[in-house]
Amino acid sequence: MSEIGEKPPAPPMRLESTREASLSQETKPLPREPDGKEERKKQKMIKGGKIFKPINDKPVISHPSNFEHTVHVGFDAHTGEFT
């Protein structure tokens, strides 16, 4: 486009409509959600004559001990104290 009368090239022509292509994708049913309980209830695996039990995915965590919850800490600007 260095010359004054030169025009940019025409944009490419579409041969297919994108609207029709998107409609065909939207009509497909969604895949089924996996059930987490079924995965955890896997059967025992046998490998080389030995039986392996499935590993528990969640670790066992105890409850907190000596827990104290501080709800609010305020500041008094006149006295300079925390309340």
XYZ file of C-alpha atoms in Angstrom, residues 5-77:
73
model
C -4.406 4.401 -5.428
C -3.581 0.889 -4.118
C -6.404 -0.957 -2.302
C -6.000 -3.697 0.332
C -6.866 -7.250 -0.753
C -10.444 -8.435 -0.289
C -11.164 -10.583 2.795
C -11.440 -14.345 2.223
C -14.884 -15.751 1.458
C -16.487 -18.260 3.840
C -17.672 -21.449 2.245
C -19.535 -22.763 5.323
C -21.709 -21.041 7.865
C -20.331 -21.115 11.402
C -23.857 -20.876 12.828
C -24.864 -24.251 11.400
C -21.672 -25.884 12.694
C -22.229 -24.526 16.212
C -25.844 -25.748 16.282
C -24.813 -29.314 15.532
C -22.385 -29.249 18.472
C -24.980 -27.821 20.877
C -27.475 -30.616 20.208
C -25.113 -33.334 21.415
C -25.921 -34.618 24.918
C -23.458 -33.892 27.695
C -21.381 -36.801 29.033
C -22.473 -38.433 32.279
C -20.820 -37.180 35.478
C -18.577 -39.777 37.106
C -19.782 -41.117 40.431
C -17.012 -40.685 42.998
C -18.330 -43.516 45.168
C -17.909 -46.051 42.388
C -14.249 -45.136 41.937
C -13.510 -45.653 45.639
C -15.172 -49.065 45.681
C -12.692 -50.586 43.261
C -12.206 -54.294 43.464
C -8.999 -55.794 44.740
C -6.339 -55.945 42.076
C -4.390 -59.121 41.457
C -0.849 -58.664 40.154
C 1.685 -61.428 39.982
C -0.340 -63.703 42.261
C -0.587 -61.076 45.027
C -3.778 -59.290 46.033
C -3.504 -55.533 46.463
C -6.214 -53.561 48.249
C -7.029 -50.108 46.856
C -5.298 -47.231 48.624
C -7.513 -44.901 50.662
C -7.396 -41.520 48.925
C -8.247 -39.430 51.999
C -5.827 -39.231 54.938
C -7.214 -39.545 58.469
C -6.976 -36.161 60.221
C -7.747 -35.667 63.917
C -9.845 -32.829 65.306
C -8.048 -29.657 66.452
C -6.980 -29.492 70.096
C -7.015 -26.353 72.300
C -8.733 -24.358 69.567
C -9.557 -20.720 70.362
C -11.384 -18.449 67.945
C -10.788 -14.690 68.257
C -13.832 -12.947 66.836
C -12.771 -9.300 66.688
C -9.928 -7.028 67.724
C -10.698 -3.308 67.884
C -8.556 -0.225 68.413
C -9.516 2.805 70.502
C -7.896 5.887 68.907
